[in-house]
Amino acid sequence: MSYWQTFQNALTTTLTYRGNLVLRLLTVSVEIAVASFMWLAVYRFSGQDNVAGIGSSQMVVYLAVVNVLALIFSASPIFTLSALIRNGNLSVMLLRPINYFRQSFWTYVGQATPYLIIYGLAIAFISPVFRRGWGYGLASLGLIILTYVMFFSLISGVSLISFWLVQVWPLRPVLNALFLLLGGQAFPLQILPSAWRWVALNPFALAGNQLTLLLLGKLSVHQLTIDLAMAAGWLVLAIVVVKVAAAFVPMRGSAVNG
Amino acid sequence: MTEPIITIDHVSFDYVTYTKQSGLSGSWHDLFHRQKQRVPAVQNVSLQVAPGEILGLLGANGAGKTTLIKLMTGILPVRAGSLQLLDDQHPFQKRPAFLRRIGVMLSQKSQLAWDLPPLDTLVLLREIYQVPHDRFTDWLAFLTDQLAVTAQLKVPVRKLSLGQRIKFELICALIHTPEILFLDEPTIGIDVSSQANIYRFLQQLNRDTQMTIILTSHNTKDIEALAQRVAVINHGRKIFEGTPNGLIAQYASAATLEVVTDAPLTTLPAHVTQVADSQYLVDAAALTTLPIDPQHILSVHRRNGNLDDILTRLFSQEVAP
């Protein structure tokens, strides 16, 4: 129940700043519009009606979805932990009989809920995911949840760097760039040459490119299986990183393990 | 003495810091050759606290008081010596059962969510500490009533005054009725009326529930109002342990009284020296009774006998290693 309350408080905080939420959605809309115009120009001047199997109207939907996913898969836990270390409030958090990372996860979910609702509605009503049978639908749901937990765990692992780095803000543009290039935010990774297709298996691509393709109904059962396996693999790696790194920082006991 | 609830046995703790040289060349040098420095924050401190006791930890800035609290609460690991709180010998492992039995309010650190009303944080703490709902409701009503902040329960924290925020921080530390309450500078920056309110509340809490309270403060009024026993820490070492009156008795330098009267005395008694219009110094060592009519006395103090004076002198002394 404490995690449910954590989730509620995070969601309430997000909704408290309604102006910020609206402004953020507007900014993302502008980004989507710019990227869409650019890609429509590419279609027009190349004389082709599809690029790597994606038509122009699907490209616009792709860009919209991948940008919403970029909001869902944020790197905020890194900066939250860094702020807690810098202002000394981490001590207060560690004195609570609760697992810090689990609490942080539910805060992460609460903060992303408005965007998760947008993606969820699109999956439920626009996407053909559930029209491809319940087995495929459930596997898709599994991929979404697994990827979400995996990405959070990976970001949490990276966040532990805050114990050694005084300032972590230089990481923000790096992470944005990684999502832009490796996550498929700027372009679908399918347009890469076949020798580079493995890039689509990186954690950012699973969170951005692959979940967008899933919504567009462009993920085969084979690809879905591979993505599930990769997400599970990255999750295991992230958990190992968190456990090992946490052993070297003052977060012993229930804060990590309880 | 009953079985102690806290036993600190020859505990030491060193911080590792890095010195930084000034100027551009110094910064360039530090990039490649950082100078590591060990700072002994707590040195060989031993202390015992009985259940239901209010212990005041006194010390100058950087004396080691907060480090000692961090060691006791398990925020920092004990490097040397041993420390036992309740029945836990390893607070740093932060076992949930141990954390549920202590309450901590650290100065300038906040449990409250800045954008939400205090009630939301308190409900979260209710769930974290698994406080039964009916007990939570009654206890919260009592706490907010005693600290006069009931009306602010649903006001966003960012809109509260400093005093109201500190009171809610105190409520956060108490919401699960801990057996030991740690208060680090609980009245910093708040007005005298709120201070008095907090003193009265903590005294009542200690009396009614036998809650053990460990208090650090620079404000000697906090210590005088609350502490039954004090430990003075200077440069990481304990230099005194006893009652506040014992501290005054040990360190008040001269048997001289400062007396203030409502009007100047017409005749000056023997062993009395006038220092201002209605202010006199009385040589108490030479007298058995006060040679001034009590009806005209506004105040009597032992010279250098208030805690502030004593602590100022104690803190300015260097301690031999």
mmCIF file of N, CA and C in Angstrom, chain A residues 1-3 5-6 8-10 12-13 16-17 87-98 103 249-255 258, chain B residues 70 73-75 92-96 99-100 102 104 106 108-116 120-121 123-129 158:
data_model
loop_
_atom_site.group_PDB
_atom_site.id
_atom_site.type_symbol
_atom_site.label_atom_id
_atom_site.label_comp_id
_atom_site.label_asym_id
_atom_site.label_seq_id
_atom_site.Cartn_x
_atom_site.Cartn_y
_atom_site.Cartn_z
ATOM 1 N N MET A 1 0.817 -1.217 0.000
ATOM 2 C CA MET A 1 0.000 0.000 0.000
ATOM 3 C C MET A 1 0.849 1.265 0.000
ATOM 4 N N SER A 2 2.071 1.158 0.595
ATOM 5 C CA SER A 2 2.924 2.351 0.634
ATOM 6 C C SER A 2 3.343 2.762 -0.779
ATOM 7 N N TYR A 3 3.509 1.741 -1.661
ATOM 8 C CA TYR A 3 3.907 2.052 -3.037
ATOM 9 C C TYR A 3 2.738 2.674 -3.801
ATOM 10 N N GLN A 5 0.501 4.584 -2.462
ATOM 11 C CA GLN A 5 0.462 5.967 -1.993
ATOM 12 C C GLN A 5 1.577 6.782 -2.647
ATOM 13 N N THR A 6 2.752 6.161 -2.807
ATOM 14 C CA THR A 6 3.867 6.826 -3.490
ATOM 15 C C THR A 6 3.463 7.196 -4.915
ATOM 16 N N GLN A 8 0.412 7.580 -6.058
ATOM 17 C CA GLN A 8 -0.615 8.638 -6.019
ATOM 18 C C GLN A 8 0.015 10.025 -5.807
ATOM 19 N N ASN A 9 0.973 10.085 -4.875
ATOM 20 C CA ASN A 9 1.614 11.375 -4.583
ATOM 21 C C ASN A 9 2.389 11.895 -5.802
ATOM 22 N N ALA A 10 3.056 10.963 -6.511
ATOM 23 C CA ALA A 10 3.821 11.380 -7.697
ATOM 24 C C ALA A 10 2.882 11.889 -8.789
ATOM 25 N N THR A 12 -0.153 13.098 -8.337
ATOM 26 C CA THR A 12 -0.745 14.366 -7.879
ATOM 27 C C THR A 12 0.229 15.517 -8.108
ATOM 28 N N THR A 13 1.525 15.260 -7.802
ATOM 29 C CA THR A 13 2.526 16.306 -8.012
ATOM 30 C C THR A 13 2.598 16.687 -9.491
ATOM 31 N N THR A 16 -0.300 18.729 -10.303
ATOM 32 C CA THR A 16 -0.295 20.042 -9.634
ATOM 33 C C THR A 16 0.206 21.113 -10.595
ATOM 34 N N TYR A 17 1.240 20.730 -11.356
ATOM 35 C CA TYR A 17 1.795 21.684 -12.326
ATOM 36 C C TYR A 17 1.139 21.450 -13.690
ATOM 37 N N ASN A 87 21.409 17.734 -1.664
ATOM 38 C CA ASN A 87 20.793 18.511 -0.582
ATOM 39 C C ASN A 87 20.720 17.734 0.733
ATOM 40 N N GLY A 88 21.252 16.529 0.735
ATOM 41 C CA GLY A 88 21.342 15.762 1.976
ATOM 42 C C GLY A 88 20.063 15.041 2.357
ATOM 43 N N ASN A 89 19.015 15.179 1.532
ATOM 44 C CA ASN A 89 17.741 14.548 1.884
ATOM 45 C C ASN A 89 17.735 13.044 1.690
ATOM 46 N N LEU A 90 18.810 12.515 1.096
ATOM 47 C CA LEU A 90 18.875 11.059 0.924
ATOM 48 C C LEU A 90 18.858 10.375 2.298
ATOM 49 N N SER A 91 19.493 11.031 3.283
ATOM 50 C CA SER A 91 19.514 10.476 4.648
ATOM 51 C C SER A 91 18.093 10.216 5.131
ATOM 52 N N VAL A 92 17.217 11.179 4.872
ATOM 53 C CA VAL A 92 15.829 11.064 5.322
ATOM 54 C C VAL A 92 15.150 9.882 4.623
ATOM 55 N N MET A 93 15.423 9.748 3.330
ATOM 56 C CA MET A 93 14.804 8.659 2.560
ATOM 57 C C MET A 93 15.290 7.299 3.060
ATOM 58 N N LEU A 94 16.600 7.218 3.370
ATOM 59 C CA LEU A 94 17.177 5.935 3.766
ATOM 60 C C LEU A 94 16.715 5.493 5.155
ATOM 61 N N LEU A 95 16.191 6.447 5.925
ATOM 62 C CA LEU A 95 15.738 6.086 7.268
ATOM 63 C C LEU A 95 14.305 5.547 7.266
ATOM 64 N N ARG A 96 13.696 5.506 6.085
ATOM 65 C CA ARG A 96 12.349 4.940 6.007
ATOM 66 C C ARG A 96 12.465 3.422 5.783
ATOM 67 N N PRO A 97 11.660 2.640 6.497
ATOM 68 C CA PRO A 97 11.737 1.185 6.316
ATOM 69 C C PRO A 97 11.077 0.747 5.011
ATOM 70 N N ILE A 98 11.707 1.126 3.932
ATOM 71 C CA ILE A 98 11.117 0.883 2.614
ATOM 72 C C ILE A 98 12.263 0.796 1.614
ATOM 73 N N GLN A 103 10.332 2.379 -4.233
ATOM 74 C CA GLN A 103 9.590 3.627 -4.059
ATOM 75 C C GLN A 103 9.835 4.549 -5.252
ATOM 76 N N VAL A 249 28.073 2.065 -2.193
ATOM 77 C CA VAL A 249 27.549 3.362 -1.771
ATOM 78 C C VAL A 249 26.812 3.194 -0.454
ATOM 79 N N PRO A 250 26.603 4.289 0.303
ATOM 80 C CA PRO A 250 25.964 4.144 1.620
ATOM 81 C C PRO A 250 24.464 3.930 1.526
ATOM 82 N N MET A 251 24.041 2.847 0.886
ATOM 83 C CA MET A 251 22.602 2.567 0.783
ATOM 84 C C MET A 251 22.341 1.139 1.224
ATOM 85 N N ARG A 252 23.025 0.731 2.297
ATOM 86 C CA ARG A 252 22.902 -0.667 2.724
ATOM 87 C C ARG A 252 21.509 -0.965 3.257
ATOM 88 N N GLY A 253 21.313 -2.268 3.501
ATOM 89 C CA GLY A 253 20.132 -2.720 4.222
ATOM 90 C C GLY A 253 18.855 -2.616 3.433
ATOM 91 N N SER A 254 17.789 -2.304 4.138
ATOM 92 C CA SER A 254 16.460 -2.354 3.538
ATOM 93 C C SER A 254 16.314 -1.370 2.395
ATOM 94 N N ALA A 255 17.157 -0.329 2.386
ATOM 95 C CA ALA A 255 17.057 0.676 1.334
ATOM 96 C C ALA A 255 17.221 0.044 -0.038
ATOM 97 N N GLY A 258 15.436 -4.571 1.097
ATOM 98 C CA GLY A 258 14.222 -4.884 1.871
ATOM 99 C C GLY A 258 12.959 -4.885 1.052
ATOM 100 N N LYS B 70 23.958 10.615 13.268
ATOM 101 C CA LYS B 70 23.931 9.805 12.047
ATOM 102 C C LYS B 70 24.455 8.393 12.317
ATOM 103 N N THR B 73 21.598 6.553 14.231
ATOM 104 C CA THR B 73 20.420 6.215 13.415
ATOM 105 C C THR B 73 20.760 5.279 12.257
ATOM 106 N N GLY B 74 22.052 5.033 12.049
ATOM 107 C CA GLY B 74 22.435 4.099 11.000
ATOM 108 C C GLY B 74 22.657 4.750 9.654
ATOM 109 N N ILE B 75 22.648 6.063 9.607
ATOM 110 C CA ILE B 75 22.934 6.728 8.325
ATOM 111 C C ILE B 75 24.404 6.494 7.974
ATOM 112 N N PHE B 92 23.487 0.479 10.990
ATOM 113 C CA PHE B 92 23.774 0.782 9.584
ATOM 114 C C PHE B 92 23.117 -0.216 8.623
ATOM 115 N N GLN B 93 22.763 -1.398 9.137
ATOM 116 C CA GLN B 93 22.085 -2.355 8.254
ATOM 117 C C GLN B 93 20.636 -1.935 7.985
ATOM 118 N N LYS B 94 20.171 -0.984 8.750
ATOM 119 C CA LYS B 94 18.834 -0.391 8.551
ATOM 120 C C LYS B 94 17.747 -1.454 8.409
ATOM 121 N N ARG B 95 17.691 -2.329 9.383
ATOM 122 C CA ARG B 95 16.624 -3.338 9.349
ATOM 123 C C ARG B 95 15.280 -2.618 9.525
ATOM 124 N N PRO B 96 14.256 -3.003 8.748
ATOM 125 C CA PRO B 96 12.959 -2.324 8.872
ATOM 126 C C PRO B 96 12.437 -2.324 10.312
ATOM 127 N N LEU B 99 14.190 0.475 12.047
ATOM 128 C CA LEU B 99 13.792 1.803 11.557
ATOM 129 C C LEU B 99 12.390 2.188 12.038
ATOM 130 N N ARG B 100 11.540 1.172 12.248
ATOM 131 C CA ARG B 100 10.177 1.468 12.724
ATOM 132 C C ARG B 100 10.168 1.935 14.170
ATOM 133 N N ILE B 102 12.504 3.996 15.535
ATOM 134 C CA ILE B 102 13.126 5.309 15.741
ATOM 135 C C ILE B 102 12.429 6.369 14.877
ATOM 136 N N VAL B 104 13.251 10.332 13.324
ATOM 137 C CA VAL B 104 14.380 11.249 13.132
ATOM 138 C C VAL B 104 13.913 12.532 12.459
ATOM 139 N N LEU B 106 15.934 15.686 11.057
ATOM 140 C CA LEU B 106 17.247 16.287 10.827
ATOM 141 C C LEU B 106 17.057 17.726 10.372
ATOM 142 N N GLN B 108 17.113 21.090 8.513
ATOM 143 C CA GLN B 108 17.202 21.499 7.115
ATOM 144 C C GLN B 108 17.100 20.336 6.127
ATOM 145 N N LYS B 109 16.609 19.192 6.611
ATOM 146 C CA LYS B 109 16.304 18.067 5.714
ATOM 147 C C LYS B 109 14.803 17.842 5.842
ATOM 148 N N SER B 110 14.169 17.567 4.707
ATOM 149 C CA SER B 110 12.716 17.515 4.764
ATOM 150 C C SER B 110 12.152 16.174 4.323
ATOM 151 N N GLN B 111 11.134 15.737 5.047
ATOM 152 C CA GLN B 111 10.385 14.549 4.634
ATOM 153 C C GLN B 111 9.196 14.958 3.776
ATOM 154 N N LEU B 112 8.831 16.230 3.854
ATOM 155 C CA LEU B 112 7.589 16.688 3.235
ATOM 156 C C LEU B 112 7.742 16.898 1.732
ATOM 157 N N ALA B 113 6.724 16.460 0.983
ATOM 158 C CA ALA B 113 6.711 16.708 -0.463
ATOM 159 C C ALA B 113 6.340 18.177 -0.677
ATOM 160 N N TRP B 114 7.211 18.904 -1.320
ATOM 161 C CA TRP B 114 7.118 20.360 -1.432
ATOM 162 C C TRP B 114 5.812 20.827 -2.080
ATOM 163 N N ASP B 115 5.347 20.100 -3.080
ATOM 164 C CA ASP B 115 4.182 20.566 -3.835
ATOM 165 C C ASP B 115 2.853 20.031 -3.296
ATOM 166 N N LEU B 116 2.921 19.160 -2.305
ATOM 167 C CA LEU B 116 1.693 18.536 -1.804
ATOM 168 C C LEU B 116 1.394 19.009 -0.383
ATOM 169 N N ASP B 120 -0.661 14.477 2.628
ATOM 170 C CA ASP B 120 -0.286 13.446 1.654
ATOM 171 C C ASP B 120 0.991 12.724 2.081
ATOM 172 N N THR B 121 1.970 13.482 2.580
ATOM 173 C CA THR B 121 3.202 12.846 3.057
ATOM 174 C C THR B 121 2.903 11.993 4.283
ATOM 175 N N VAL B 123 0.106 10.518 5.081
ATOM 176 C CA VAL B 123 -0.599 9.291 4.683
ATOM 177 C C VAL B 123 0.400 8.285 4.101
ATOM 178 N N LEU B 124 1.374 8.805 3.340
ATOM 179 C CA LEU B 124 2.424 7.923 2.806
ATOM 180 C C LEU B 124 3.199 7.279 3.960
ATOM 181 N N LEU B 125 3.539 8.082 4.963
ATOM 182 C CA LEU B 125 4.274 7.551 6.119
ATOM 183 C C LEU B 125 3.421 6.543 6.899
ATOM 184 N N ARG B 126 2.118 6.806 6.951
ATOM 185 C CA ARG B 126 1.209 5.840 7.601
ATOM 186 C C ARG B 126 1.343 4.467 6.934
ATOM 187 N N GLU B 127 1.387 4.483 5.592
ATOM 188 C CA GLU B 127 1.496 3.213 4.864
ATOM 189 C C GLU B 127 2.888 2.601 5.046
ATOM 190 N N ILE B 128 3.924 3.449 4.992
ATOM 191 C CA ILE B 128 5.291 2.935 5.132
ATOM 192 C C ILE B 128 5.489 2.287 6.508
ATOM 193 N N TYR B 129 4.981 2.945 7.543
ATOM 194 C CA TYR B 129 5.187 2.435 8.913
ATOM 195 C C TYR B 129 4.042 1.530 9.364
ATOM 196 N N ARG B 158 4.720 24.232 0.215
ATOM 197 C CA ARG B 158 5.428 25.426 -0.258
ATOM 198 C C ARG B 158 4.774 26.717 0.234
#
